mmCIF file of C-alpha atoms in Angstrom:
data_model
loop_
_atom_site.group_PDB
_atom_site.id
_atom_site.type_symbol
_atom_site.label_atom_id
_atom_site.label_comp_id
_atom_site.label_asym_id
_atom_site.label_seq_id
_atom_site.Cartn_x
_atom_site.Cartn_y
_atom_site.Cartn_z
ATOM 1 C CA UNK S 1359 2.045 -21.329 -13.965
ATOM 2 C CA UNK S 1360 0.806 -18.298 -12.033
ATOM 3 C CA UNK S 1361 3.135 -16.703 -9.484
ATOM 4 C CA UNK S 1362 1.737 -16.617 -5.954
ATOM 5 C CA UNK S 1363 3.846 -14.380 -3.747
ATOM 6 C CA UNK S 1364 2.599 -12.708 -0.588
ATOM 7 C CA UNK S 1365 6.001 -11.422 0.407
ATOM 8 C CA UNK S 1366 9.014 -11.017 -1.835
ATOM 9 C CA UNK S 1367 11.132 -12.656 0.866
ATOM 10 C CA UNK S 1368 8.977 -15.803 0.798
ATOM 11 C CA UNK S 1369 7.876 -17.532 -2.386
ATOM 12 C CA UNK S 1370 6.044 -20.811 -2.694
ATOM 13 C CA UNK S 1371 5.022 -22.824 -5.749
ATOM 14 C CA UNK S 1372 1.362 -23.774 -5.847
ATOM 15 C CA UNK S 1373 -0.454 -26.349 -7.895
ATOM 16 C CA UNK S 1374 -2.608 -25.095 -10.751
ATOM 17 C CA UNK S 1375 -5.851 -24.980 -8.756
ATOM 18 C CA UNK S 1376 -4.417 -24.508 -5.285
ATOM 19 C CA UNK S 1377 -5.591 -21.323 -3.547
ATOM 20 C CA UNK S 1378 -3.968 -21.753 -0.135
ATOM 21 C CA UNK S 1379 -0.567 -23.082 0.884
ATOM 22 C CA UNK S 1380 -1.119 -23.166 4.600
ATOM 23 C CA UNK S 1381 -3.819 -22.578 7.169
ATOM 24 C CA UNK S 1382 -1.887 -19.756 8.751
ATOM 25 C CA UNK S 1383 -1.022 -16.466 7.134
ATOM 26 C CA UNK S 1384 2.690 -15.871 6.611
ATOM 27 C CA UNK S 1385 4.408 -12.827 5.178
ATOM 28 C CA UNK S 1386 4.994 -9.177 5.950
ATOM 29 C CA UNK S 1387 1.702 -7.380 6.519
ATOM 30 C CA UNK S 1388 2.700 -4.125 4.837
ATOM 31 C CA UNK S 1389 3.179 -5.962 1.551
ATOM 32 C CA UNK S 1390 0.375 -8.540 1.612
ATOM 33 C CA UNK S 1391 -2.801 -8.005 -0.363
ATOM 34 C CA UNK S 1392 -5.850 -7.585 1.894
ATOM 35 C CA UNK S 1393 -7.584 -10.686 0.530
ATOM 36 C CA UNK S 1394 -4.591 -12.762 1.609
ATOM 37 C CA UNK S 1395 -3.932 -11.011 4.919
ATOM 38 C CA UNK S 1396 -7.575 -11.201 6.000
ATOM 39 C CA UNK S 1397 -8.852 -14.400 4.356
ATOM 40 C CA UNK S 1398 -5.790 -16.343 3.195
ATOM 41 C CA UNK S 1399 -6.900 -16.171 -0.455
ATOM 42 C CA UNK S 1400 -4.309 -15.742 -3.223
ATOM 43 C CA UNK S 1401 -4.870 -14.540 -6.740
ATOM 44 C CA UNK S 1402 -2.703 -13.207 -9.543
ATOM 45 C CA UNK S 1403 -3.598 -9.767 -8.178
ATOM 46 C CA UNK S 1404 -1.844 -10.497 -4.853
ATOM 47 C CA UNK S 1405 1.533 -9.943 -6.501
ATOM 48 C CA UNK S 1406 0.260 -6.747 -8.099
ATOM 49 C CA UNK S 1407 -0.544 -5.351 -4.644
ATOM 50 C CA UNK S 1408 2.966 -6.161 -3.373
ATOM 51 C CA UNK S 1409 4.484 -4.565 -6.462
ATOM 52 C CA UNK S 1410 2.428 -1.411 -5.902
ATOM 53 C CA UNK S 1411 3.748 -1.105 -2.348
ATOM 54 C CA UNK S 1412 7.321 -1.510 -3.612
ATOM 55 C CA UNK S 1413 6.753 1.136 -6.288
ATOM 56 C CA UNK S 1414 5.453 3.569 -3.638
ATOM 57 C CA UNK S 1415 8.552 2.861 -1.541
ATOM 58 C CA UNK S 1416 10.841 3.551 -4.502
ATOM 59 C CA UNK S 1417 9.061 6.801 -5.341
ATOM 60 C CA UNK S 1418 9.061 8.118 -1.778
ATOM 61 C CA UNK S 1419 12.376 6.735 -0.574
ATOM 62 C CA UNK S 1420 10.545 5.485 2.539
ATOM 63 C CA UNK S 1421 9.575 2.009 3.730
ATOM 64 C CA UNK S 1422 5.919 1.094 4.114
ATOM 65 C CA UNK S 1423 6.532 -0.645 7.419
ATOM 66 C CA UNK S 1424 7.349 1.782 10.161
ATOM 67 C CA UNK S 1425 6.147 4.891 8.282
ATOM 68 C CA UNK S 1426 3.902 7.068 10.424
ATOM 69 C CA UNK S 1427 2.568 10.566 9.956
ATOM 70 C CA UNK S 1428 0.088 12.482 12.099
ATOM 71 C CA UNK S 1429 -2.902 12.085 9.769
ATOM 72 C CA UNK S 1430 -1.787 9.001 7.798
ATOM 73 C CA UNK S 1431 -0.707 5.888 9.629
ATOM 74 C CA UNK S 1432 1.039 4.237 6.697
ATOM 75 C CA UNK S 1433 2.832 5.031 3.452
ATOM 76 C CA UNK S 1434 -0.140 4.007 1.313
ATOM 77 C CA UNK S 1435 -2.436 6.354 3.242
ATOM 78 C CA UNK S 1436 0.078 9.184 2.926
ATOM 79 C CA UNK S 1437 0.317 8.639 -0.840
ATOM 80 C CA UNK S 1438 -3.477 8.604 -1.092
ATOM 81 C CA UNK S 1439 -3.817 11.834 0.926
ATOM 82 C CA UNK S 1440 -1.379 13.637 -1.359
ATOM 83 C CA UNK S 1441 -2.963 12.161 -4.500
ATOM 84 C CA UNK S 1442 -6.486 13.258 -3.542
ATOM 85 C CA UNK S 1443 -5.147 16.679 -2.511
ATOM 86 C CA UNK S 1444 -3.633 17.060 -6.011
ATOM 87 C CA UNK S 1445 -0.107 17.221 -4.531
ATOM 88 C CA UNK S 1446 1.526 13.992 -5.788
ATOM 89 C CA UNK S 1447 4.988 15.519 -6.221
ATOM 90 C CA UNK S 1448 5.218 16.072 -2.451
ATOM 91 C CA UNK S 1449 5.304 12.267 -2.151
ATOM 92 C CA UNK S 1450 8.431 11.895 -4.279
ATOM 93 C CA UNK S 1451 11.767 11.485 -2.489
ATOM 94 C CA UNK S 1452 13.163 15.036 -2.174
ATOM 95 C CA UNK S 1453 16.705 13.764 -2.768
ATOM 96 C CA UNK S 1454 15.726 12.845 -6.341
ATOM 97 C CA UNK S 1455 14.013 16.115 -7.326
ATOM 98 C CA UNK S 1456 16.762 16.992 -9.817
ATOM 99 C CA UNK S 1457 16.794 13.522 -11.373
ATOM 100 C CA UNK S 1458 13.161 12.851 -12.319
ATOM 101 C CA UNK S 1459 10.505 14.108 -14.685
ATOM 102 C CA UNK S 1460 7.466 15.368 -12.716
ATOM 103 C CA UNK S 1461 5.029 13.997 -15.305
ATOM 104 C CA UNK S 1462 6.621 10.531 -15.152
ATOM 105 C CA UNK S 1463 6.748 10.563 -11.336
ATOM 106 C CA UNK S 1464 3.036 11.441 -11.172
ATOM 107 C CA UNK S 1465 2.281 8.673 -13.662
ATOM 108 C CA UNK S 1466 4.244 6.105 -11.625
ATOM 109 C CA UNK S 1467 2.395 7.149 -8.483
ATOM 110 C CA UNK S 1468 -0.919 6.689 -10.319
ATOM 111 C CA UNK S 1469 0.165 3.191 -11.394
ATOM 112 C CA UNK S 1470 1.265 2.316 -7.854
ATOM 113 C CA UNK S 1471 -2.095 3.444 -6.434
ATOM 114 C CA UNK S 1472 -3.925 1.343 -9.041
ATOM 115 C CA UNK S 1473 -1.889 -1.658 -7.858
ATOM 116 C CA UNK S 1474 -2.830 -1.219 -4.181
ATOM 117 C CA UNK S 1475 -6.581 -0.835 -4.653
ATOM 118 C CA UNK S 1476 -8.606 -2.629 -2.005
ATOM 119 C CA UNK S 1477 -10.599 -4.920 -4.301
ATOM 120 C CA UNK S 1478 -8.425 -7.375 -6.204
ATOM 121 C CA UNK S 1479 -10.834 -7.218 -9.151
ATOM 122 C CA UNK S 1480 -10.065 -3.498 -9.559
ATOM 123 C CA UNK S 1481 -6.285 -3.963 -9.679
ATOM 124 C CA UNK S 1482 -4.635 -4.320 -13.083
ATOM 125 C CA UNK S 1483 -2.964 -7.583 -14.047
ATOM 126 C CA UNK S 1484 0.831 -7.492 -14.067
ATOM 127 C CA UNK S 1485 1.106 -7.469 -17.870
ATOM 128 C CA UNK S 1486 -1.063 -4.318 -17.900
ATOM 129 C CA UNK S 1487 1.165 -2.765 -15.219
ATOM 130 C CA UNK S 1488 4.218 -3.427 -17.406
ATOM 131 C CA UNK S 1489 2.420 -1.893 -20.404
ATOM 132 C CA UNK S 1490 1.482 1.207 -18.344
ATOM 133 C CA UNK S 1491 5.081 1.600 -17.167
ATOM 134 C CA UNK S 1492 6.546 1.198 -20.664
ATOM 135 C CA UNK S 1493 4.006 3.160 -22.707
ATOM 136 C CA UNK S 1494 3.472 6.742 -21.633
ATOM 137 C CA UNK S 1495 0.665 7.141 -24.190
ATOM 138 C CA UNK S 1496 -1.539 4.617 -22.379
ATOM 139 C CA UNK S 1497 -4.335 6.495 -20.636
ATOM 140 C CA UNK S 1498 -4.436 5.574 -16.955
ATOM 141 C CA UNK S 1499 -7.664 5.176 -15.006
ATOM 142 C CA UNK S 1500 -8.060 7.110 -11.773
ATOM 143 C CA UNK S 1501 -7.341 5.039 -8.667
ATOM 144 C CA UNK S 1502 -9.897 4.537 -5.915
ATOM 145 C CA UNK S 1503 -9.121 4.521 -2.192
ATOM 146 C CA UNK S 1504 -6.448 1.896 -1.574
ATOM 147 C CA UNK S 1505 -6.473 -1.055 0.759
ATOM 148 C CA UNK S 1506 -5.193 -0.629 4.303
ATOM 149 C CA UNK S 1507 -5.297 3.134 3.919
ATOM 150 C CA UNK S 1508 -5.484 4.551 7.399
ATOM 151 C CA UNK S 1509 -5.735 8.042 6.008
ATOM 152 C CA UNK S 1510 -8.663 10.278 6.718
ATOM 153 C CA UNK S 1511 -11.191 10.375 3.938
ATOM 154 C CA UNK S 1512 -11.005 13.754 2.194
ATOM 155 C CA UNK S 1513 -14.792 14.127 2.488
ATOM 156 C CA UNK S 1514 -14.558 13.636 6.254
ATOM 157 C CA UNK S 1515 -11.867 16.265 6.758
ATOM 158 C CA UNK S 1516 -14.350 18.592 8.484
ATOM 159 C CA UNK S 1517 -14.615 16.155 11.363
ATOM 160 C CA UNK S 1518 -12.125 16.551 14.155
ATOM 161 C CA UNK S 1519 -9.914 13.522 14.678
ATOM 162 C CA UNK S 1520 -7.725 13.601 17.769
ATOM 163 C CA UNK S 1521 -4.037 13.077 16.963
ATOM 164 C CA UNK S 1522 -3.161 11.925 20.463
ATOM 165 C CA UNK S 1523 -4.860 9.909 23.147
ATOM 166 C CA UNK S 1524 -4.291 9.778 26.847
ATOM 167 C CA UNK S 1525 -3.877 6.538 28.736
ATOM 168 C CA UNK S 1526 -4.519 6.503 32.462
ATOM 169 C CA UNK S 1527 -2.003 4.676 34.621
ATOM 170 C CA UNK S 1528 -2.598 3.302 38.076
ATOM 171 C CA UNK S 1529 0.242 2.021 40.227
ATOM 172 C CA UNK S 1530 -0.530 -0.360 43.064
ATOM 173 C CA UNK S 1531 1.986 -0.938 45.800
ATOM 174 C CA UNK S 1532 1.830 -4.367 47.375
ATOM 175 C CA UNK S 1533 2.938 -4.462 50.997
ATOM 176 C CA UNK S 1534 3.365 -7.487 53.244
ATOM 177 C CA UNK S 1535 1.258 -7.720 56.428
#
């Protein structure tokens, strides 16, 4: 039996060949794999994506939902920005700085980013994730830009992106004749 979880608060048992449980998407968007959120398609890699988000939350001490920063609209994008800027330790929860090994924290962030890659085929299977977490001698591949990353692409950093926008408001007063 393959686990099929789109949200750790909602689990459903599928038949062996069943790919969809419902015609409508249910779950928490910050934790759902893009193939499920956009197309309703599950795979064994859907759980890996959710696990990667949870691992990023544990490392940072912040929740994925409701996390906003000026140049990164979500926690995954923030992690990716710091990873590509070669500053992964800035992502780690500052309250735990005395309690962690920097090499291990960087490794866990690498694993988390591998888990949240956009294409399901590029994500590791869960048994490989467990092996990577338990065996520090396993060489880790470099992650590629994750799914749902709203971060600016490092190559596009020369372009100016406005951080605020202005909405115009018109007020109409209705008066009786």
